[in-house]
mmCIF file of C-alpha atoms in Angstrom:
data_model
loop_
_atom_site.group_PDB
_atom_site.id
_atom_site.type_symbol
_atom_site.label_atom_id
_atom_site.label_comp_id
_atom_site.label_asym_id
_atom_site.label_seq_id
_atom_site.Cartn_x
_atom_site.Cartn_y
_atom_site.Cartn_z
ATOM 1 C CA UNK M 687 26.596 -54.122 63.792
ATOM 2 C CA UNK M 688 26.216 -56.971 61.430
ATOM 3 C CA UNK M 689 25.677 -60.562 62.516
ATOM 4 C CA UNK M 690 28.180 -61.445 59.865
ATOM 5 C CA UNK M 691 31.198 -59.151 60.285
ATOM 6 C CA UNK M 692 33.043 -60.813 57.412
ATOM 7 C CA UNK M 693 30.532 -59.451 54.833
ATOM 8 C CA UNK M 694 30.237 -55.963 56.242
ATOM 9 C CA UNK M 695 32.940 -54.242 54.088
ATOM 10 C CA UNK M 696 31.359 -55.618 50.929
ATOM 11 C CA UNK M 697 27.922 -54.240 51.851
ATOM 12 C CA UNK M 698 29.476 -50.938 52.691
ATOM 13 C CA UNK M 699 31.309 -50.824 49.363
ATOM 14 C CA UNK M 700 28.116 -51.681 47.510
ATOM 15 C CA UNK M 701 26.155 -49.004 49.333
ATOM 16 C CA UNK M 702 28.795 -46.372 48.710
ATOM 17 C CA UNK M 703 28.989 -47.398 45.048
ATOM 18 C CA UNK M 704 25.237 -47.144 44.644
ATOM 19 C CA UNK M 705 25.185 -43.763 46.341
ATOM 20 C CA UNK M 706 27.859 -42.431 44.008
ATOM 21 C CA UNK M 707 26.106 -43.803 40.949
ATOM 22 C CA UNK M 708 22.807 -42.301 42.088
ATOM 23 C CA UNK M 709 24.382 -38.946 42.740
ATOM 24 C CA UNK M 710 26.044 -38.973 39.332
ATOM 25 C CA UNK M 711 22.723 -39.758 37.667
ATOM 26 C CA UNK M 712 20.923 -36.976 39.491
ATOM 27 C CA UNK M 713 23.731 -34.483 38.799
ATOM 28 C CA UNK M 714 23.772 -35.469 35.148
ATOM 29 C CA UNK M 715 20.034 -35.108 34.865
ATOM 30 C CA UNK M 716 20.018 -31.630 36.372
ATOM 31 C CA UNK M 717 23.069 -30.570 34.409
ATOM 32 C CA UNK M 718 21.285 -31.545 31.211
ATOM 33 C CA UNK M 719 18.114 -29.732 32.215
ATOM 34 C CA UNK M 720 20.079 -26.693 33.225
ATOM 35 C CA UNK M 721 22.110 -26.601 30.041
ATOM 36 C CA UNK M 722 19.005 -26.886 27.892
ATOM 37 C CA UNK M 723 17.419 -23.940 29.615
ATOM 38 C CA UNK M 724 20.309 -21.631 30.208
ATOM 39 C CA UNK M 725 22.930 -21.938 27.543
ATOM 40 C CA UNK M 726 22.502 -20.297 24.178
ATOM 41 C CA UNK M 727 21.399 -22.798 21.577
ATOM 42 C CA UNK M 728 23.707 -23.517 18.673
ATOM 43 C CA UNK M 729 22.252 -21.920 15.588
ATOM 44 C CA UNK M 730 23.293 -22.341 11.963
ATOM 45 C CA UNK M 731 22.465 -18.867 10.704
ATOM 46 C CA UNK M 732 20.267 -16.906 13.095
ATOM 47 C CA UNK M 733 21.822 -14.500 15.598
ATOM 48 C CA UNK M 734 20.082 -14.168 18.935
ATOM 49 C CA UNK M 735 19.468 -10.708 20.331
ATOM 50 C CA UNK M 736 21.041 -10.089 23.729
ATOM 51 C CA UNK M 737 19.076 -12.008 26.345
ATOM 52 C CA UNK M 738 16.937 -9.032 27.395
ATOM 53 C CA UNK M 739 14.755 -9.420 24.331
ATOM 54 C CA UNK M 740 13.162 -6.045 23.682
ATOM 55 C CA UNK M 741 9.496 -5.826 22.786
ATOM 56 C CA UNK M 742 8.593 -4.571 19.350
ATOM 57 C CA UNK M 743 7.459 -0.957 19.122
ATOM 58 C CA UNK M 744 3.680 -0.464 19.029
ATOM 59 C CA UNK M 745 2.494 -1.849 15.699
ATOM 60 C CA UNK M 746 -0.361 -0.270 13.784
ATOM 61 C CA UNK M 747 -0.504 -2.290 10.582
ATOM 62 C CA UNK M 748 -3.266 -3.569 8.335
ATOM 63 C CA UNK M 749 -3.349 -7.217 7.287
ATOM 64 C CA UNK M 750 -4.164 -8.223 3.721
ATOM 65 C CA UNK M 751 -7.635 -9.373 4.852
ATOM 66 C CA UNK M 752 -8.358 -5.849 6.047
ATOM 67 C CA UNK M 753 -8.047 -6.518 9.772
ATOM 68 C CA UNK M 754 -5.757 -4.572 12.064
ATOM 69 C CA UNK M 755 -2.404 -6.158 12.852
ATOM 70 C CA UNK M 756 -0.964 -5.086 16.178
ATOM 71 C CA UNK M 757 1.370 -6.398 18.867
ATOM 72 C CA UNK M 758 -1.428 -8.626 20.182
ATOM 73 C CA UNK M 759 -1.170 -10.620 16.976
ATOM 74 C CA UNK M 760 2.385 -11.538 17.918
ATOM 75 C CA UNK M 761 1.446 -13.067 21.270
ATOM 76 C CA UNK M 762 1.438 -16.802 21.898
ATOM 77 C CA UNK M 763 3.233 -17.819 18.735
ATOM 78 C CA UNK M 764 6.510 -17.328 16.929
ATOM 79 C CA UNK M 765 6.641 -14.873 14.063
ATOM 80 C CA UNK M 766 8.992 -14.653 11.095
ATOM 81 C CA UNK M 767 8.814 -11.099 9.748
ATOM 82 C CA UNK M 768 10.306 -9.978 6.445
ATOM 83 C CA UNK M 769 10.199 -6.552 4.817
ATOM 84 C CA UNK M 770 9.889 -6.166 1.052
ATOM 85 C CA UNK M 771 7.603 -5.240 -1.827
ATOM 86 C CA UNK M 772 5.884 -7.074 -4.654
ATOM 87 C CA UNK M 773 7.454 -5.112 -7.539
ATOM 88 C CA UNK M 774 10.588 -7.061 -6.824
ATOM 89 C CA UNK M 775 11.342 -10.032 -9.074
ATOM 90 C CA UNK M 776 14.412 -11.431 -7.333
ATOM 91 C CA UNK M 777 15.118 -10.981 -3.613
ATOM 92 C CA UNK M 778 11.542 -10.811 -2.279
ATOM 93 C CA UNK M 779 9.989 -13.791 -4.100
ATOM 94 C CA UNK M 780 13.105 -15.881 -3.454
ATOM 95 C CA UNK M 781 12.975 -15.067 0.266
ATOM 96 C CA UNK M 782 9.261 -15.895 0.407
ATOM 97 C CA UNK M 783 9.935 -19.189 -1.382
ATOM 98 C CA UNK M 784 12.677 -20.043 1.129
ATOM 99 C CA UNK M 785 10.353 -19.172 4.009
ATOM 100 C CA UNK M 786 7.644 -21.391 2.514
ATOM 101 C CA UNK M 787 10.058 -24.309 2.275
ATOM 102 C CA UNK M 788 11.307 -23.758 5.834
ATOM 103 C CA UNK M 789 7.721 -23.477 7.091
ATOM 104 C CA UNK M 790 6.906 -26.808 5.480
ATOM 105 C CA UNK M 791 9.852 -28.404 7.297
ATOM 106 C CA UNK M 792 8.520 -27.400 10.722
ATOM 107 C CA UNK M 793 6.183 -30.361 11.145
ATOM 108 C CA UNK M 794 4.497 -30.205 14.565
ATOM 109 C CA UNK M 795 6.093 -26.819 15.239
ATOM 110 C CA UNK M 796 4.292 -25.245 12.294
ATOM 111 C CA UNK M 797 1.097 -24.456 14.185
ATOM 112 C CA UNK M 798 3.068 -22.223 16.570
ATOM 113 C CA UNK M 799 4.661 -20.173 13.784
ATOM 114 C CA UNK M 800 3.298 -17.388 11.598
ATOM 115 C CA UNK M 801 5.002 -15.752 8.643
ATOM 116 C CA UNK M 802 4.369 -12.058 8.054
ATOM 117 C CA UNK M 803 5.533 -10.118 4.980
ATOM 118 C CA UNK M 804 5.566 -6.367 5.586
ATOM 119 C CA UNK M 805 5.229 -4.370 2.364
ATOM 120 C CA UNK M 806 7.282 -1.197 2.473
ATOM 121 C CA UNK M 807 5.630 -0.070 -0.779
ATOM 122 C CA UNK M 808 2.035 0.733 0.230
ATOM 123 C CA UNK M 809 1.639 2.997 -2.809
ATOM 124 C CA UNK M 810 1.709 0.051 -5.218
ATOM 125 C CA UNK M 811 0.925 -2.853 -2.898
ATOM 126 C CA UNK M 812 -2.799 -2.648 -2.298
ATOM 127 C CA UNK M 813 -4.125 -5.104 0.294
ATOM 128 C CA UNK M 814 -5.692 -7.275 -2.416
ATOM 129 C CA UNK M 815 -2.516 -7.410 -4.421
ATOM 130 C CA UNK M 816 -0.441 -8.062 -1.327
ATOM 131 C CA UNK M 817 -2.725 -10.887 -0.175
ATOM 132 C CA UNK M 818 -2.658 -12.608 -3.574
ATOM 133 C CA UNK M 819 1.089 -12.237 -3.809
ATOM 134 C CA UNK M 820 1.993 -13.519 -0.362
ATOM 135 C CA UNK M 821 -0.670 -16.250 -0.394
ATOM 136 C CA UNK M 822 0.849 -17.669 -3.570
ATOM 137 C CA UNK M 823 3.962 -18.711 -1.666
ATOM 138 C CA UNK M 824 1.973 -20.283 1.186
ATOM 139 C CA UNK M 825 -1.694 -20.087 2.023
ATOM 140 C CA UNK M 826 -0.871 -19.476 5.697
ATOM 141 C CA UNK M 827 1.387 -16.485 5.011
ATOM 142 C CA UNK M 828 0.106 -13.011 5.711
ATOM 143 C CA UNK M 829 0.908 -9.678 4.112
ATOM 144 C CA UNK M 830 0.668 -6.516 6.184
ATOM 145 C CA UNK M 831 1.357 -2.873 5.465
ATOM 146 C CA UNK M 832 0.629 0.674 6.628
ATOM 147 C CA UNK M 833 0.999 4.198 5.335
ATOM 148 C CA UNK M 834 4.534 5.367 4.706
ATOM 149 C CA UNK M 835 4.697 7.514 7.809
ATOM 150 C CA UNK M 836 3.726 4.600 10.072
ATOM 151 C CA UNK M 837 6.179 2.292 8.295
ATOM 152 C CA UNK M 838 8.940 4.891 8.637
ATOM 153 C CA UNK M 839 8.385 5.147 12.355
ATOM 154 C CA UNK M 840 8.204 1.393 12.828
ATOM 155 C CA UNK M 841 11.362 0.874 10.773
ATOM 156 C CA UNK M 842 13.225 3.527 12.730
ATOM 157 C CA UNK M 843 12.311 1.924 16.038
ATOM 158 C CA UNK M 844 13.145 -1.589 14.833
ATOM 159 C CA UNK M 845 16.388 -0.465 13.241
ATOM 160 C CA UNK M 846 15.198 -1.571 9.832
ATOM 161 C CA UNK M 847 16.226 0.245 6.717
ATOM 162 C CA UNK M 848 14.078 0.928 3.729
ATOM 163 C CA UNK M 849 14.375 3.613 1.117
ATOM 164 C CA UNK M 850 12.364 4.356 -1.971
ATOM 165 C CA UNK M 851 14.503 5.294 -4.945
ATOM 166 C CA UNK M 852 13.707 7.985 -7.496
ATOM 167 C CA UNK M 853 11.403 6.599 -10.206
ATOM 168 C CA UNK M 854 12.962 5.963 -13.632
ATOM 169 C CA UNK M 855 11.556 7.408 -16.868
ATOM 170 C CA UNK M 856 8.886 4.681 -16.891
ATOM 171 C CA UNK M 857 7.774 5.544 -13.389
ATOM 172 C CA UNK M 858 9.212 2.355 -11.929
ATOM 173 C CA UNK M 859 11.120 2.602 -8.684
ATOM 174 C CA UNK M 860 13.075 0.226 -6.495
ATOM 175 C CA UNK M 861 12.711 0.050 -2.743
ATOM 176 C CA UNK M 862 15.950 -0.890 -1.041
ATOM 177 C CA UNK M 863 15.191 -2.748 2.149
ATOM 178 C CA UNK M 864 16.739 -4.759 4.987
ATOM 179 C CA UNK M 865 17.368 -8.290 3.808
ATOM 180 C CA UNK M 866 17.154 -9.883 7.261
ATOM 181 C CA UNK M 867 14.236 -11.828 8.684
ATOM 182 C CA UNK M 868 13.134 -10.977 12.219
ATOM 183 C CA UNK M 869 12.292 -13.793 14.589
ATOM 184 C CA UNK M 870 9.786 -12.580 17.181
ATOM 185 C CA UNK M 871 9.063 -14.732 20.227
ATOM 186 C CA UNK M 872 5.616 -15.520 21.694
ATOM 187 C CA UNK M 873 5.908 -12.571 24.081
ATOM 188 C CA UNK M 874 6.120 -10.228 21.106
ATOM 189 C CA UNK M 875 9.804 -9.557 21.665
ATOM 190 C CA UNK M 876 12.625 -9.473 19.160
ATOM 191 C CA UNK M 877 14.368 -12.792 19.589
ATOM 192 C CA UNK M 878 16.766 -13.259 16.682
ATOM 193 C CA UNK M 879 17.780 -12.039 13.247
ATOM 194 C CA UNK M 880 18.292 -14.277 10.246
ATOM 195 C CA UNK M 881 20.557 -12.650 7.710
ATOM 196 C CA UNK M 882 20.765 -13.193 3.947
ATOM 197 C CA UNK M 883 21.477 -15.420 2.102
ATOM 198 C CA UNK M 884 18.514 -17.370 3.432
ATOM 199 C CA UNK M 885 18.490 -21.151 3.232
ATOM 200 C CA UNK M 886 15.392 -23.196 4.066
ATOM 201 C CA UNK M 887 17.219 -25.959 5.954
ATOM 202 C CA UNK M 888 19.039 -23.636 8.333
ATOM 203 C CA UNK M 889 15.959 -21.453 8.754
ATOM 204 C CA UNK M 890 13.742 -24.370 9.724
ATOM 205 C CA UNK M 891 16.226 -25.992 12.081
ATOM 206 C CA UNK M 892 17.214 -22.694 13.730
ATOM 207 C CA UNK M 893 13.600 -21.890 14.377
ATOM 208 C CA UNK M 894 12.973 -25.314 15.904
ATOM 209 C CA UNK M 895 16.088 -24.975 18.066
ATOM 210 C CA UNK M 896 14.973 -21.592 19.361
ATOM 211 C CA UNK M 897 11.507 -22.923 20.096
ATOM 212 C CA UNK M 898 12.933 -25.914 21.981
ATOM 213 C CA UNK M 899 15.175 -23.696 24.095
ATOM 214 C CA UNK M 900 12.553 -21.102 24.861
ATOM 215 C CA UNK T 1060 5.822 -6.482 -42.746
ATOM 216 C CA UNK T 1061 7.960 -8.566 -45.104
ATOM 217 C CA UNK T 1062 10.786 -6.086 -44.757
ATOM 218 C CA UNK T 1063 10.546 -6.451 -41.027
ATOM 219 C CA UNK T 1064 10.598 -10.241 -41.282
ATOM 220 C CA UNK T 1065 13.610 -10.155 -43.546
ATOM 221 C CA UNK T 1066 15.431 -7.791 -41.237
ATOM 222 C CA UNK T 1067 14.619 -10.000 -38.278
ATOM 223 C CA UNK T 1068 15.872 -13.105 -40.049
ATOM 224 C CA UNK T 1069 19.095 -11.350 -41.012
ATOM 225 C CA UNK T 1070 19.595 -10.391 -37.435
ATOM 226 C CA UNK T 1071 18.880 -13.887 -36.194
ATOM 227 C CA UNK T 1072 21.149 -15.477 -38.769
ATOM 228 C CA UNK T 1073 24.070 -13.903 -36.960
ATOM 229 C CA UNK T 1074 23.343 -16.307 -34.106
ATOM 230 C CA UNK T 1075 24.696 -19.112 -36.230
ATOM 231 C CA UNK T 1076 28.169 -17.820 -35.399
ATOM 232 C CA UNK T 1077 27.392 -17.053 -31.808
ATOM 233 C CA UNK T 1078 29.985 -18.078 -29.298
ATOM 234 C CA UNK T 1079 27.880 -17.241 -26.289
ATOM 235 C CA UNK T 1080 26.376 -20.433 -24.957
ATOM 236 C CA UNK T 1081 23.262 -20.065 -22.876
ATOM 237 C CA UNK T 1082 22.573 -22.728 -20.302
ATOM 238 C CA UNK T 1083 20.070 -23.423 -17.561
ATOM 239 C CA UNK T 1084 17.858 -20.547 -18.647
ATOM 240 C CA UNK T 1085 14.559 -20.397 -16.766
ATOM 241 C CA UNK T 1086 11.852 -18.084 -15.519
ATOM 242 C CA UNK T 1087 10.963 -18.859 -11.888
ATOM 243 C CA UNK T 1088 7.210 -19.146 -11.457
ATOM 244 C CA UNK T 1089 5.729 -16.160 -9.651
ATOM 245 C CA UNK T 1090 2.283 -15.110 -8.378
ATOM 246 C CA UNK T 1091 -0.197 -14.668 -11.267
ATOM 247 C CA UNK T 1092 -0.644 -11.022 -10.292
ATOM 248 C CA UNK T 1093 3.098 -10.271 -10.314
ATOM 249 C CA UNK T 1094 3.829 -7.254 -12.495
ATOM 250 C CA UNK T 1095 7.518 -8.077 -12.767
ATOM 251 C CA UNK T 1096 9.157 -11.425 -13.427
ATOM 252 C CA UNK T 1097 12.777 -12.432 -13.561
ATOM 253 C CA UNK T 1098 14.836 -14.838 -15.626
ATOM 254 C CA UNK T 1099 18.052 -16.602 -14.687
ATOM 255 C CA UNK T 1100 20.633 -18.291 -16.906
ATOM 256 C CA UNK T 1101 24.317 -19.057 -17.348
ATOM 257 C CA UNK T 1102 26.099 -17.269 -20.185
ATOM 258 C CA UNK T 1103 29.309 -18.897 -21.287
ATOM 259 C CA UNK T 1104 31.586 -16.995 -23.644
ATOM 260 C CA UNK T 1105 33.218 -19.723 -25.701
ATOM 261 C CA UNK T 1106 34.957 -17.234 -27.982
ATOM 262 C CA UNK T 1107 38.369 -15.581 -27.891
ATOM 263 C CA UNK T 1108 37.193 -12.040 -27.290
ATOM 264 C CA UNK T 1109 35.366 -10.372 -24.463
ATOM 265 C CA UNK T 1110 31.741 -9.605 -25.149
ATOM 266 C CA UNK T 1111 28.895 -7.648 -23.666
ATOM 267 C CA UNK T 1112 25.213 -8.385 -23.350
ATOM 268 C CA UNK T 1113 23.572 -5.081 -24.201
ATOM 269 C CA UNK T 1114 19.891 -5.726 -24.155
ATOM 270 C CA UNK T 1115 17.056 -8.221 -24.054
ATOM 271 C CA UNK T 1116 13.688 -8.112 -25.694
ATOM 272 C CA UNK T 1117 10.647 -10.311 -25.495
ATOM 273 C CA UNK T 1118 7.295 -9.757 -27.140
ATOM 274 C CA UNK T 1119 5.294 -10.749 -24.103
ATOM 275 C CA UNK T 1120 6.740 -8.036 -21.841
ATOM 276 C CA UNK T 1121 6.446 -4.277 -22.030
ATOM 277 C CA UNK T 1122 10.188 -4.006 -21.478
ATOM 278 C CA UNK T 1123 13.090 -5.986 -20.068
ATOM 279 C CA UNK T 1124 16.004 -4.615 -18.092
ATOM 280 C CA UNK T 1125 19.157 -6.138 -16.695
ATOM 281 C CA UNK T 1126 19.397 -5.718 -12.935
ATOM 282 C CA UNK T 1127 21.768 -6.450 -10.129
ATOM 283 C CA UNK T 1128 20.688 -7.325 -6.583
ATOM 284 C CA UNK T 1129 23.254 -6.888 -3.863
ATOM 285 C CA UNK T 1130 23.095 -7.116 -0.103
ATOM 286 C CA UNK T 1131 25.262 -4.308 1.245
ATOM 287 C CA UNK T 1132 25.474 -3.915 5.021
ATOM 288 C CA UNK T 1133 22.344 -5.997 5.407
ATOM 289 C CA UNK T 1134 20.327 -3.967 2.917
ATOM 290 C CA UNK T 1135 19.078 -5.509 -0.326
ATOM 291 C CA UNK T 1136 19.710 -3.028 -3.135
ATOM 292 C CA UNK T 1137 18.563 -3.372 -6.711
ATOM 293 C CA UNK T 1138 19.876 -1.392 -9.635
ATOM 294 C CA UNK T 1139 19.663 -1.496 -13.412
ATOM 295 C CA UNK T 1140 22.837 -2.195 -15.370
ATOM 296 C CA UNK T 1141 23.468 -1.031 -18.949
ATOM 297 C CA UNK T 1142 25.491 -4.053 -19.990
ATOM 298 C CA UNK T 1143 26.705 -7.382 -18.671
ATOM 299 C CA UNK T 1144 30.368 -8.099 -19.315
ATOM 300 C CA UNK T 1145 31.098 -11.563 -20.693
ATOM 301 C CA UNK T 1146 34.874 -12.136 -20.514
ATOM 302 C CA UNK T 1147 36.305 -14.608 -23.028
ATOM 303 C CA UNK T 1148 36.302 -18.140 -21.680
ATOM 304 C CA UNK T 1149 34.213 -17.270 -18.632
ATOM 305 C CA UNK T 1150 30.722 -18.112 -17.472
ATOM 306 C CA UNK T 1151 28.571 -15.376 -15.996
ATOM 307 C CA UNK T 1152 25.519 -16.528 -14.071
ATOM 308 C CA UNK T 1153 22.303 -14.606 -13.848
ATOM 309 C CA UNK T 1154 21.080 -16.009 -10.554
ATOM 310 C CA UNK T 1155 19.078 -15.322 -7.378
ATOM 311 C CA UNK T 1156 20.516 -12.437 -5.405
ATOM 312 C CA UNK T 1157 22.826 -11.298 -8.224
ATOM 313 C CA UNK T 1158 22.521 -10.313 -11.865
ATOM 314 C CA UNK T 1159 19.055 -11.066 -13.184
ATOM 315 C CA UNK T 1160 16.512 -9.883 -15.723
ATOM 316 C CA UNK T 1161 13.649 -7.630 -14.723
ATOM 317 C CA UNK T 1162 10.764 -8.271 -17.095
ATOM 318 C CA UNK T 1163 7.896 -5.816 -16.801
ATOM 319 C CA UNK T 1164 4.172 -6.415 -17.253
ATOM 320 C CA UNK T 1165 3.843 -9.947 -18.622
ATOM 321 C CA UNK T 1166 1.090 -10.080 -21.260
ATOM 322 C CA UNK T 1167 -0.577 -12.865 -19.318
ATOM 323 C CA UNK T 1168 0.060 -14.793 -16.101
ATOM 324 C CA UNK T 1169 2.617 -17.557 -16.565
ATOM 325 C CA UNK T 1170 2.618 -20.887 -14.819
ATOM 326 C CA UNK T 1171 5.011 -23.822 -14.609
ATOM 327 C CA UNK T 1172 5.269 -25.458 -18.021
ATOM 328 C CA UNK T 1173 4.758 -22.243 -20.012
ATOM 329 C CA UNK T 1174 7.568 -20.904 -22.157
ATOM 330 C CA UNK T 1175 9.000 -17.439 -22.682
ATOM 331 C CA UNK T 1176 10.931 -16.412 -25.787
ATOM 332 C CA UNK T 1177 13.631 -13.798 -25.347
ATOM 333 C CA UNK T 1178 16.151 -12.282 -27.719
ATOM 334 C CA UNK T 1179 19.548 -11.338 -26.348
ATOM 335 C CA UNK T 1180 21.518 -8.646 -28.134
ATOM 336 C CA UNK T 1181 25.285 -8.505 -27.932
ATOM 337 C CA UNK T 1182 27.821 -5.744 -28.544
ATOM 338 C CA UNK T 1183 29.064 -7.253 -31.812
ATOM 339 C CA UNK T 1184 25.598 -6.967 -33.311
ATOM 340 C CA UNK T 1185 24.719 -10.612 -32.861
ATOM 341 C CA UNK T 1186 21.396 -11.632 -31.439
ATOM 342 C CA UNK T 1187 20.407 -14.930 -29.965
ATOM 343 C CA UNK T 1188 16.938 -16.202 -29.258
ATOM 344 C CA UNK T 1189 16.314 -18.381 -26.225
ATOM 345 C CA UNK T 1190 13.204 -20.224 -25.155
ATOM 346 C CA UNK T 1191 12.997 -20.373 -21.361
ATOM 347 C CA UNK T 1192 10.719 -22.700 -19.439
ATOM 348 C CA UNK T 1193 8.698 -21.288 -16.573
ATOM 349 C CA UNK T 1194 9.861 -23.497 -13.716
ATOM 350 C CA UNK T 1195 9.288 -23.908 -9.999
ATOM 351 C CA UNK T 1196 11.437 -21.442 -8.092
ATOM 352 C CA UNK T 1197 14.557 -23.134 -6.716
ATOM 353 C CA UNK T 1198 15.457 -22.514 -3.110
ATOM 354 C CA UNK T 1199 18.367 -23.466 -0.946
ATOM 355 C CA UNK T 1200 21.123 -22.941 -3.478
ATOM 356 C CA UNK T 1201 20.829 -26.454 -4.856
ATOM 357 C CA UNK T 1202 21.978 -25.977 -8.398
ATOM 358 C CA UNK T 1203 20.378 -28.698 -10.391
ATOM 359 C CA UNK T 1204 21.007 -28.566 -14.078
ATOM 360 C CA UNK T 1205 17.865 -29.497 -15.829
ATOM 361 C CA UNK T 1206 17.444 -30.003 -19.508
ATOM 362 C CA UNK T 1207 18.433 -27.007 -21.462
ATOM 363 C CA UNK T 1208 15.992 -25.034 -23.508
ATOM 364 C CA UNK T 1209 17.968 -23.134 -26.013
ATOM 365 C CA UNK T 1210 16.991 -22.509 -29.542
ATOM 366 C CA UNK T 1211 19.659 -21.303 -31.858
ATOM 367 C CA UNK T 1212 18.343 -19.893 -35.050
ATOM 368 C CA UNK T 1213 20.409 -21.335 -37.811
ATOM 369 C CA UNK T 1214 21.080 -19.578 -41.097
ATOM 370 C CA UNK T 1215 18.269 -17.212 -41.876
ATOM 371 C CA UNK T 1216 16.493 -17.887 -45.113
ATOM 372 C CA UNK T 1217 16.874 -14.868 -47.283
ATOM 373 C CA UNK T 1218 13.608 -13.569 -48.501
ATOM 374 C CA UNK T 1219 13.357 -10.841 -51.044
ATOM 375 C CA UNK T 1220 11.087 -8.109 -49.919
#
C-alpha cells in the first residue's frame, strides 16, 4: 500500500504502460529475428531449391591449374557454377562477363564466393586454354572440366543438359548446354538456380540476400 | 590483281545506293586465345522492299557465319542461319543471346581499340563494308549507343584493267 493513495493509479498506469511497451519491443525483436531466419528471402531472379537442399553428386573434376576439384572445394564458401565451352562467342563469354560484374559488386561478400566455369567440351578445352579463357573475365574465376563420361554422369545427376552437335563440314561443332547458373551453399548443397537472361545487378543482390539469410 | 581490285570496287560501289543502315556495330573484346569472336550490330532497312543479309566476309578471319542463340526450356542452343531477313522499314538487331556473327580463327588477338573490317553481302547483290571497333563487352542489357563506326564506300573509281 502506498503512503500516498491519491497517486497510486497513476503509478500503476505507468507500470502497466511500460510493461506493454517492453513486451512489444521484445516481441518485435524476436519477430524480426525469426523472420530473417525462417522466411524465404525475396529474390529478383534466383529460384531457391526446396528447403532440403540436396548435396551435389560426388565431383571428380580437374581445375585449370591441374589440381583435383571435388566436393571438398565447395565447402565453407558459396559457389556460382556455370556450364559452357570456350568455342562459344555469344552466350558463354556474355555470361562470364555478367558473373564478373556481379562478383565485383559483392564487396565484403566477395571473399566468401567462388565462380567456377565447367567446360562441357573437354576435347577442345585443354586446361591451359580453359584457364586463360576464364581468367580473362576475372583473375579469381576458375575453369574445371573432366572427361566426357564423368561430365555426362555429373550432368545426369545434377539434372543439367548438355549435348554435342554433329560437326559441320569444317569440323566445328556446337555444344548446347543448360543456360542456368547453379548457386551452391557452403555445405556443398544445391541452394538456388539463376536462369537466363543473366543480369549482374540481380545476380549480385540475390547472392548477397541468400548469404544474409543463410 | 588489278582485275580483282576493279571487281572489288565495282562491288563496293553498289553500297552507294544501299538502304541498309548499320548502327552500333561492335566486336566485344574476348580472351586473346579465343578461337571464335562475335560481332553485334543493328541493321535498319530504310528501303521499300524486304531484303536479306546473305553472307559476311572479313580478311582477318578464316570464315564468318551468321548464328542464332536461343534459350529453349533452359538450354542454350546455337545454330547457323543461311540468311537474316531484313523487312522493309524494320530494324533487326544482332545482339547478345540472339542473332550474332560467329567469326572463326582471328588472324591475331584483338583488344579494345582495335578495328575489324567486314563486308556484308545482301540478296540484291549489294555489298557494304563496315569498320567495327573492338569494345568492352556490355553486360546488364544497358543499351548505350556509342559513336557509330560505319564506312560507306562511295562511288567506286573505275579502273581499266
